[in-house]
Short mmCIF file of C-alpha atoms in Angstrom, two decimals:
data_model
loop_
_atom_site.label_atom_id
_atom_site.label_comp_id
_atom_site.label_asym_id
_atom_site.label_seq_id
_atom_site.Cartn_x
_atom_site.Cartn_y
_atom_site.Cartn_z
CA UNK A 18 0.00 0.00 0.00
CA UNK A 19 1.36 3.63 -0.92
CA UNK A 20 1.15 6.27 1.18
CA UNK A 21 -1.34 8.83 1.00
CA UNK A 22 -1.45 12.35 2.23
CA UNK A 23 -5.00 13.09 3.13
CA UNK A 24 -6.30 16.64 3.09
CA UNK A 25 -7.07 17.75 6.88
CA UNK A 26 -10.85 19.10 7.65
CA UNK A 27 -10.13 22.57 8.85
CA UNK A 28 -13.27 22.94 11.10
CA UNK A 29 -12.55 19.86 13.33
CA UNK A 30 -8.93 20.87 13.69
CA UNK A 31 -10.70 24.54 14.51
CA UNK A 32 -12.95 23.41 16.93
CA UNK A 33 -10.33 20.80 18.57
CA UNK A 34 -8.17 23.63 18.92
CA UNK A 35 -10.92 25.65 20.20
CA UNK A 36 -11.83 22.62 22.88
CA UNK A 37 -8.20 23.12 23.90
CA UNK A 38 -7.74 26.83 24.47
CA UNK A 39 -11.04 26.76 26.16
CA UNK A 40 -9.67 24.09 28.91
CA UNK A 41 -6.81 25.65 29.20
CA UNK A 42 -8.18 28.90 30.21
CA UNK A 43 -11.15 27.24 31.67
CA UNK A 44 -8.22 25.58 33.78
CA UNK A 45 -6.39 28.46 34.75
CA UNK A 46 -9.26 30.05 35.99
CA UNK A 47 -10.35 27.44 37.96
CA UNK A 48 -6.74 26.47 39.51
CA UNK A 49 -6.03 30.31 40.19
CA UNK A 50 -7.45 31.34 43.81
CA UNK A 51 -7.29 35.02 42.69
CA UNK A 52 -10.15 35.06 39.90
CA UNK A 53 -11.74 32.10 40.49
CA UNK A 54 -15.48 32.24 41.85
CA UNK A 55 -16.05 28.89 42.92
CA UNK A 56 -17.35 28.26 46.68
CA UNK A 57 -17.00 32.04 47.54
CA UNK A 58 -18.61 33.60 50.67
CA UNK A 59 -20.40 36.32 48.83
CA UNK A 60 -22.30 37.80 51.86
CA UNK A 61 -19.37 37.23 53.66
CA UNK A 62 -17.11 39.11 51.52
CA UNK A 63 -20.02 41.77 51.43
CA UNK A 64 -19.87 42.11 55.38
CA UNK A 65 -16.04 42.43 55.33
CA UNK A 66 -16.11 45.22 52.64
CA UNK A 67 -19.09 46.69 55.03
CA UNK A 68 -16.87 46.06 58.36
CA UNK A 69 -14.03 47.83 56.09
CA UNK A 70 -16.11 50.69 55.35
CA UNK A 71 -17.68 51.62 58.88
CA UNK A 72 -14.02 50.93 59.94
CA UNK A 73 -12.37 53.41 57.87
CA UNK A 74 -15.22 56.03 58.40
CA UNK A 75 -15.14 56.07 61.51
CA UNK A 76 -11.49 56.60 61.00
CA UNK A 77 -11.94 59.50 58.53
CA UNK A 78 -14.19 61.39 61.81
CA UNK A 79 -11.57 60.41 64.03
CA UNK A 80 -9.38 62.65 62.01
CA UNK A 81 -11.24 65.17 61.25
CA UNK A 82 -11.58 65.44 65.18
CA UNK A 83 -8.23 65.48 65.65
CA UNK A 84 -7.30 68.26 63.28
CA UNK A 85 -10.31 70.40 64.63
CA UNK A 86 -8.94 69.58 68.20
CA UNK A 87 -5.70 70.65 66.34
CA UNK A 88 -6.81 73.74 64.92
CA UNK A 89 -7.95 74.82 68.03
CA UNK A 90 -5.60 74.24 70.14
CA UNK A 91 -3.31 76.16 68.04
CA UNK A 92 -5.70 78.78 67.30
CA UNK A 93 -5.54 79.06 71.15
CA UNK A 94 -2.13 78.92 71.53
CA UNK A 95 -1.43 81.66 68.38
CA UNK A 96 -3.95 83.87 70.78
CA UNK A 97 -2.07 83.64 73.86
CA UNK A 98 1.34 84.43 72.42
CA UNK A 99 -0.26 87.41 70.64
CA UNK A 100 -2.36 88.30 73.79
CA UNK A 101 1.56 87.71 75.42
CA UNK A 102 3.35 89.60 72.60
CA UNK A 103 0.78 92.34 73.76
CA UNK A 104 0.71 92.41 77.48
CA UNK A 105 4.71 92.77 76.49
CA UNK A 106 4.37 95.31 74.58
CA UNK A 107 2.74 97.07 76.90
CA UNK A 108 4.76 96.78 79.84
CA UNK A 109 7.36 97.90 77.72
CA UNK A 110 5.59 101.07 76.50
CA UNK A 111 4.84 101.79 80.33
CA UNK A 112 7.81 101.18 81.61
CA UNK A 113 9.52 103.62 79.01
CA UNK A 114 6.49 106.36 79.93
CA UNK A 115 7.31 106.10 83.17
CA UNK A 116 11.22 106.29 83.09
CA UNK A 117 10.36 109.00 80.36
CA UNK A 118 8.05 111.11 83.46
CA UNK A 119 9.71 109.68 86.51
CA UNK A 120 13.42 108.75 85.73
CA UNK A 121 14.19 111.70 83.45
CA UNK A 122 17.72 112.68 84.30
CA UNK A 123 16.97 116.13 85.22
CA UNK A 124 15.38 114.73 88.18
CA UNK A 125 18.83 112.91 89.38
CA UNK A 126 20.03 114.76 92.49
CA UNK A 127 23.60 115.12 90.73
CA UNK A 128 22.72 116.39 87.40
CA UNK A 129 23.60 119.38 88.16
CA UNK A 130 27.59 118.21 87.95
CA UNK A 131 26.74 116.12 84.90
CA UNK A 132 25.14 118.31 83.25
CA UNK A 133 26.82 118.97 79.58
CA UNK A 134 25.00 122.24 79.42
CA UNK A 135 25.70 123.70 82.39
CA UNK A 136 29.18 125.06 80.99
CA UNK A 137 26.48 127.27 78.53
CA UNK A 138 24.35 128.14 81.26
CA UNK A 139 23.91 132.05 82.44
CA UNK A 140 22.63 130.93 85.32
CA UNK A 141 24.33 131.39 88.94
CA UNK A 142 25.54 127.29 88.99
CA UNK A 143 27.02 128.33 85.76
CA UNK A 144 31.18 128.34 85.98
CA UNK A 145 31.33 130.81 83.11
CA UNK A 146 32.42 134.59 84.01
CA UNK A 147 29.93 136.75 83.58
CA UNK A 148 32.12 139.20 82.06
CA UNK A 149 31.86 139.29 78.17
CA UNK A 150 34.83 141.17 77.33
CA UNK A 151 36.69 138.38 77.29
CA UNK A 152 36.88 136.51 73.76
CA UNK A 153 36.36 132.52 72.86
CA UNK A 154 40.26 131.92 73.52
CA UNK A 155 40.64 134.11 76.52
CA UNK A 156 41.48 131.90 79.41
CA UNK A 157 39.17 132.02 82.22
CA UNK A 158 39.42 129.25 84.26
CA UNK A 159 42.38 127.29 85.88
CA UNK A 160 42.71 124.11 87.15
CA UNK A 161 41.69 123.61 90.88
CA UNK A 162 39.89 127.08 90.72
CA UNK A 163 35.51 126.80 91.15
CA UNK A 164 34.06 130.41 91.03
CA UNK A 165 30.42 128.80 91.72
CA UNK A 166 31.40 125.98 94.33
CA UNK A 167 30.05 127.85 97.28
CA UNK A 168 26.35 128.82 95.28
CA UNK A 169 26.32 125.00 93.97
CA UNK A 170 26.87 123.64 97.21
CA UNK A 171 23.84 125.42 98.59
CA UNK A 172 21.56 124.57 95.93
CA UNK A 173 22.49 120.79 96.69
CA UNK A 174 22.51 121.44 100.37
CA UNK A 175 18.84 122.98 99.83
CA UNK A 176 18.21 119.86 97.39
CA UNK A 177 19.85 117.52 99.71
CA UNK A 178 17.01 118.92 102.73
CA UNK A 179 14.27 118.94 100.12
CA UNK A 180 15.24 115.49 99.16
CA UNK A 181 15.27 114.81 103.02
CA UNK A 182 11.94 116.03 103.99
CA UNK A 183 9.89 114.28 101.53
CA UNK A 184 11.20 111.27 102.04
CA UNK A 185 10.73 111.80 106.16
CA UNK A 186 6.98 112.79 105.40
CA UNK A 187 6.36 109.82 102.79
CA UNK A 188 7.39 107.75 105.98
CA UNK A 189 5.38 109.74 108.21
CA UNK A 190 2.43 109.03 105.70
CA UNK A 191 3.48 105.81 105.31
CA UNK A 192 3.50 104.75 109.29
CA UNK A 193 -0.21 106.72 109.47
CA UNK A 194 -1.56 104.33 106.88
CA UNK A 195 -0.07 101.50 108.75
CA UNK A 196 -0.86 102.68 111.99
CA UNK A 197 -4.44 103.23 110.47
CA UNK A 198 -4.67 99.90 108.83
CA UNK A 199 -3.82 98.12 112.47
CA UNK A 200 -6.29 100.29 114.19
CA UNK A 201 -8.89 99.46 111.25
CA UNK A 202 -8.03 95.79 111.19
CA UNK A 203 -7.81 95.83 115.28
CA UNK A 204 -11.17 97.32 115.19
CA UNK A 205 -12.70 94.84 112.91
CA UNK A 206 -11.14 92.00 115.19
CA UNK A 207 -12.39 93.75 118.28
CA UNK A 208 -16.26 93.86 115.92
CA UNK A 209 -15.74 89.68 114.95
CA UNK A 210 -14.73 88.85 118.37
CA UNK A 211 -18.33 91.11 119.91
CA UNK A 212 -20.64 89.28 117.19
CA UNK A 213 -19.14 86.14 118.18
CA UNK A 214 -19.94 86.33 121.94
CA UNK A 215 -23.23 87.80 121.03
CA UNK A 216 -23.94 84.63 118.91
CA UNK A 217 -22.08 82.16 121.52
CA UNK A 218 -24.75 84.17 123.90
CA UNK A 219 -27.65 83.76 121.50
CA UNK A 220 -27.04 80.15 120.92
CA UNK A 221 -26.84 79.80 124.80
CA UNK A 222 -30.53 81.75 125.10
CA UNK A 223 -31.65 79.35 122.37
CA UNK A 224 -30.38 76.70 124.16
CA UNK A 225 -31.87 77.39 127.38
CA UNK A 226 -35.16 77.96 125.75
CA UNK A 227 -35.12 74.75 124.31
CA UNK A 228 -34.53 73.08 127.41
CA UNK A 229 -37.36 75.08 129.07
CA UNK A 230 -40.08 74.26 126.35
CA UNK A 231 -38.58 70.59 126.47
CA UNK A 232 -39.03 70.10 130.65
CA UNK A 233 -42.00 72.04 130.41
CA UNK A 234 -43.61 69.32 127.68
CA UNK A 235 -42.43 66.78 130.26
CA UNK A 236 -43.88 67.84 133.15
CA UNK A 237 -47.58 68.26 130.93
CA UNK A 238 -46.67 64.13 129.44
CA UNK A 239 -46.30 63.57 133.40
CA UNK A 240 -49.28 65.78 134.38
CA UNK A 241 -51.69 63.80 131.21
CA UNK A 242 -50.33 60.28 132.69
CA UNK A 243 -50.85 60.88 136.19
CA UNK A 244 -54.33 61.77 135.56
CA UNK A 245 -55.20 58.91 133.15
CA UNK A 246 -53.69 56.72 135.39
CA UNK A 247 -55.38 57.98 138.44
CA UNK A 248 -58.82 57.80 135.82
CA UNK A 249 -58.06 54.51 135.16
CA UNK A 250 -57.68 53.13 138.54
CA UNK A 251 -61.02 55.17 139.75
CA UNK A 252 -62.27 53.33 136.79
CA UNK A 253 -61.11 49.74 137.92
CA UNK A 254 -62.27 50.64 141.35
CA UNK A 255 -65.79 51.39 139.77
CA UNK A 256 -65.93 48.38 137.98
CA UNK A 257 -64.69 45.72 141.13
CA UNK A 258 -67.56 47.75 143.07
CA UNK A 259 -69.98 46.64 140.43
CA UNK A 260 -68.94 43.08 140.09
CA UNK A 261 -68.81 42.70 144.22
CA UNK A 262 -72.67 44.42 144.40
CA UNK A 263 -73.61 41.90 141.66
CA UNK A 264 -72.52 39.09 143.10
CA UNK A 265 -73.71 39.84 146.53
CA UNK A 266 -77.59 40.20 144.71
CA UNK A 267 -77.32 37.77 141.95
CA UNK A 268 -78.80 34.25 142.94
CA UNK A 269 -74.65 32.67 143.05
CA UNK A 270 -74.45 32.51 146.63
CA UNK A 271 -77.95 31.10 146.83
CA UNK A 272 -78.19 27.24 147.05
CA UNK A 273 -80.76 26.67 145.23
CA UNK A 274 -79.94 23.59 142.68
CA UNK A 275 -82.34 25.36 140.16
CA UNK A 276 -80.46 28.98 139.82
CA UNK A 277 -77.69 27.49 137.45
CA UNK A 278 -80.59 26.28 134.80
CA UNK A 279 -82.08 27.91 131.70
CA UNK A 280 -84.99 26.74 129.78
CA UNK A 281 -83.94 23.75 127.10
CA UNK A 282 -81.63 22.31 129.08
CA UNK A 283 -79.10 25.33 128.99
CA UNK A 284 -77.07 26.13 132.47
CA UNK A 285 -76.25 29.49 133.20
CA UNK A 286 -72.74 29.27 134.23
CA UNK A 287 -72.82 32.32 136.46
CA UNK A 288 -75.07 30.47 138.91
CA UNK A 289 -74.54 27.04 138.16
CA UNK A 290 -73.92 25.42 141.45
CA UNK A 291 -72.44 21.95 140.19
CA UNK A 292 -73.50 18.59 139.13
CA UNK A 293 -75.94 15.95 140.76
CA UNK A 294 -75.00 12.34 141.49
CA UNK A 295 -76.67 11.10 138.47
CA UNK A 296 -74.79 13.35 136.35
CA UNK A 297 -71.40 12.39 138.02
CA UNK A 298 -71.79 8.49 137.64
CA UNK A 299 -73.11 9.17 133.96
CA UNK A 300 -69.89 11.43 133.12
CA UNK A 301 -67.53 8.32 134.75
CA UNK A 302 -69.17 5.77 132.49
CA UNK A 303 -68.94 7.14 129.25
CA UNK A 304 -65.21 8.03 130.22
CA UNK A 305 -64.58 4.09 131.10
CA UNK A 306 -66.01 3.34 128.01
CA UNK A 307 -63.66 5.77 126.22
CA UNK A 308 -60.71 4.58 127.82
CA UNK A 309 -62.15 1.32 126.83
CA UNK A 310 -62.46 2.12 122.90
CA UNK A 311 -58.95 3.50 123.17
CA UNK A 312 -57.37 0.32 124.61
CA UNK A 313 -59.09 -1.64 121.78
CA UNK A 314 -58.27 0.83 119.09
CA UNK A 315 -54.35 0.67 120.26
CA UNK A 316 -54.35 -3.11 120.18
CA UNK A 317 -56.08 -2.92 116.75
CA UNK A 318 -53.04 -0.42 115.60
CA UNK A 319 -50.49 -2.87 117.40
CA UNK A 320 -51.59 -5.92 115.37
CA UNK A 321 -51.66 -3.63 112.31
CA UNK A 322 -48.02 -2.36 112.94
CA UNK A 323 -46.74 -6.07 113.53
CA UNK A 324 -48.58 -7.57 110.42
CA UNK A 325 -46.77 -4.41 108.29
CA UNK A 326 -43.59 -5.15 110.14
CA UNK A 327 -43.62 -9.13 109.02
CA UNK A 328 -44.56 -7.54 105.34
CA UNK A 329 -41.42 -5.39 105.37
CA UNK A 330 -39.07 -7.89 106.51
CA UNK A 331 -40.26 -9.88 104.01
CA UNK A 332 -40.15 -7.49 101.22
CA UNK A 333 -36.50 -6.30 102.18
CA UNK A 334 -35.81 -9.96 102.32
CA UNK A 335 -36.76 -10.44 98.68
CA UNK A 336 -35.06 -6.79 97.26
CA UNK A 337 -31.90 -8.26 98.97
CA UNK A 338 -31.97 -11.14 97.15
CA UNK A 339 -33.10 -9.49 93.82
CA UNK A 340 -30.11 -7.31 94.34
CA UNK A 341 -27.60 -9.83 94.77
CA UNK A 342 -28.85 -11.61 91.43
CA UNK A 343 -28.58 -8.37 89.88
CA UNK A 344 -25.50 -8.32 90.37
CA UNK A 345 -24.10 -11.42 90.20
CA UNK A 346 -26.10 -10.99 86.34
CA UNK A 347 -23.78 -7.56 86.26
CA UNK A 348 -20.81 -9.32 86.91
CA UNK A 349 -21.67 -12.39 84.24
CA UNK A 350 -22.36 -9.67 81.92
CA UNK A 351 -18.95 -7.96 82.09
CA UNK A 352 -16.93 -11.46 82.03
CA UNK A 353 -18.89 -11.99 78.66
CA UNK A 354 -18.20 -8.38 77.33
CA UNK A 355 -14.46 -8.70 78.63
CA UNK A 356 -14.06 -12.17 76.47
CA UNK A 357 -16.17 -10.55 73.41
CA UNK A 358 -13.84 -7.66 73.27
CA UNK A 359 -10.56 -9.30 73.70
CA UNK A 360 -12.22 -11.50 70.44
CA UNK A 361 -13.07 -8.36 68.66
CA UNK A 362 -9.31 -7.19 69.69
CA UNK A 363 -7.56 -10.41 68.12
CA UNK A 364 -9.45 -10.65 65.59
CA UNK A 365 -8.47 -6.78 64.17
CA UNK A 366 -5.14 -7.83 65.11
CA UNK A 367 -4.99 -10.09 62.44
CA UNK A 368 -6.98 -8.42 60.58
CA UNK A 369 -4.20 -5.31 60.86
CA UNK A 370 -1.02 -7.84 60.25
CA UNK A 371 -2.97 -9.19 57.05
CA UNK A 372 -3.32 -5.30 55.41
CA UNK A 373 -0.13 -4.30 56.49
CA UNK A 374 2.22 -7.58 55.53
CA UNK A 375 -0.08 -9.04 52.43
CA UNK A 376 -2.49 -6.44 51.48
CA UNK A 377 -1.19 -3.21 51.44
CA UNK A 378 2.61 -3.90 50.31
CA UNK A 379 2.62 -1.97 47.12
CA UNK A 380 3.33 1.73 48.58
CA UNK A 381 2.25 4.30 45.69
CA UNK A 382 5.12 6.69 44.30
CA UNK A 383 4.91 10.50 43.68
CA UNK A 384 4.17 9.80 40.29
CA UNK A 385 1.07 8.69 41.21
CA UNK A 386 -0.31 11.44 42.69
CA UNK A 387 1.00 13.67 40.24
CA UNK A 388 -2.38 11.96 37.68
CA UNK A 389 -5.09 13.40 40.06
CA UNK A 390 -6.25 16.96 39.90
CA UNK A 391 -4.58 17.68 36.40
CA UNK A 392 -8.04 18.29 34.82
CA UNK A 393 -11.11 21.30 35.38
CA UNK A 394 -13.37 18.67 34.90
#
């Protein structure tokens, strides 16, 4: 036979190698855990990504609170360093007012010797000669000689007392407003220490008032008791009067039989005068025949007791027994249940050594694993 070269159908080799691409991408979907959708916890998955969510919200306010908190904190801070900045500022402008109108250095008590213009000055501290015939480059003054020492020297001697006196009134002024302060704060001592004796003594009035209306209520209580008491024991005496006149009248003391009766049969126990012989014997009868009854009833009870005595014994006699077959059955029962499962025990003994030593002695390779799970179908 030659060989011939057959034309190949194009649309099975098409669709074969359609069949093909279509497992293979059917299998890498199905052996990739990323895109595959097979057994997937949908609402699971949509109660994470809702857990996520809420989580990262919640997060996103938490921020936002902490950069308000933030903000404000430094807005705060930005106002008290400009508030500080500020109170600065101010200090320093008043403190340079006040060495500007308090401190100037006119006011020194030597500025007269260092002052630059008192070389210029016409007036009698002045060391200048008053004469003006003399030109810019005449010499006028030597060294060691002072023309105005003696007028300077009493201006400071006059500034000097000035300086002196003020500052002996300001203390003068200034031990008045203690002295006055002690006196005022003395007095006001002097004021807490009267109100608080008047209130000690008010609290004692109070006190003793108290007391007072307290004995007096007492004594009234006492008073009210006395006189119910003494109302109550008039009252008993009234009433034991009473009783004594009634008993004295009524017919109790009387010996007529007959007083202690009412119609029907009834007795009137406030004059009953006792029973008759008849009565007597009849009352000792029917209590012999009592005691009778109850003798025979207790024998009757006695023979009852005894007969469910013997019927107890007799019934503990036979659960005794019962309970000792019981358990001798018990014991019968676990020798045969010991024996059945030391049986059960050889016999999967053997039962092992035959699947491990003629059963199961061809172990399986790797390679034959590898066959399993190589398919999407």
């Amino acid at each position: 036979m030659y060989k011939v070269d057959l034309p190949v159908d194009g649309a099975l080799a098409a669709a074969v190698e359609r069949r093909r691409l279509a497992e293979a991408q059917r299998r890498s979907r199905v052996f990739n855990p990323r895109v595959r959708t097979l057994g997937v916890d949908l609402p699971g998955l949509e109660r994470q990504v809702e857990e996520r969510r809420v989580l990262e919200e919640a997060e996103r306010r938490r921020d936002r609170a902490f950069d308000a908190l933030s903000l404000a904190q430094d807005a705060v801070f930005v106002q008290g360093q400009q508030e500080e900045q500020e109170t600065r500022a101010q200090l320093a402008r008043e403190l340079q007012e006040f060495r500007a109108t308090q401190q100037c250095p006119k006011d020194s008590r030597d500025f007269d010797l260092n002052d630059p213009r008192a070389i210029h000055s016409d007036s009698p501290a002045g060391l200048t000669d008053p004469d003006a015939q003399y030109g810019p480059a005449s010499m006028q003054r030597f060294e060691g000689e002072d023309p105005g020492e003696k007028e300077r020297r009493r201006i400071q001697k006059e500034e000097n007392e000035r300086v002196l006196r003020a500052q002996i009134e300001e203390r003068a002024r200034r031990c008045q407003e203690q002295n006055h302060k002690e006196s005022v704060s003395e007095r006001l001592r002097l004021l807490e220490d009267l109100r608080a004796v008047q209130l000690s003594a008010l609290e004692e009035e109070c006190k003793r008032a108290a007391q007072t209306a307290l004995t007096d209520y007492h004594r009234a209580q006492a008073a009210e008791r006395a006189e119910r008491e003494r109302a109550e024991r008039a009252r008993e005496e009234q009433e034991k009067l009473a009783e004594l006149r009634q008993q004295v009248t009524s017919d109790l003391l009387t010996e007529q039989a007959e007083a202690g009766l009412a119609g029907g049969g009834r007795v009137l126990t406030d004059r009953w005068k006792g029973m008759s012989p008849g009565q007597h014997s009849a009352i000792l009868r029917e209590r012999q025949e009592q005691c009778t009854e109850r003798e025979r009833r207790r024998a009757a009870e006695r023979w009852t007791e005894a007969q469910w005595g013997q019927l107890q014994s007799v019934a503990a006699r036979k659960a005794r027994e019962e309970e000792e077959s019981a358990l001798e059955r018990a014991r019968e029962g676990r020798e045969q249940l010991a024996r059945y499962n030391a049986q059960l025990a050889q016999e999967q003994r053997l039962h092992q050594q035959y699947l491990e030593k003629e059963l199961y002695t061809n172990q399986p390779t790797a390679h034959y694993f590898t066959q399993f799970n190589t398919s999407s179908r």
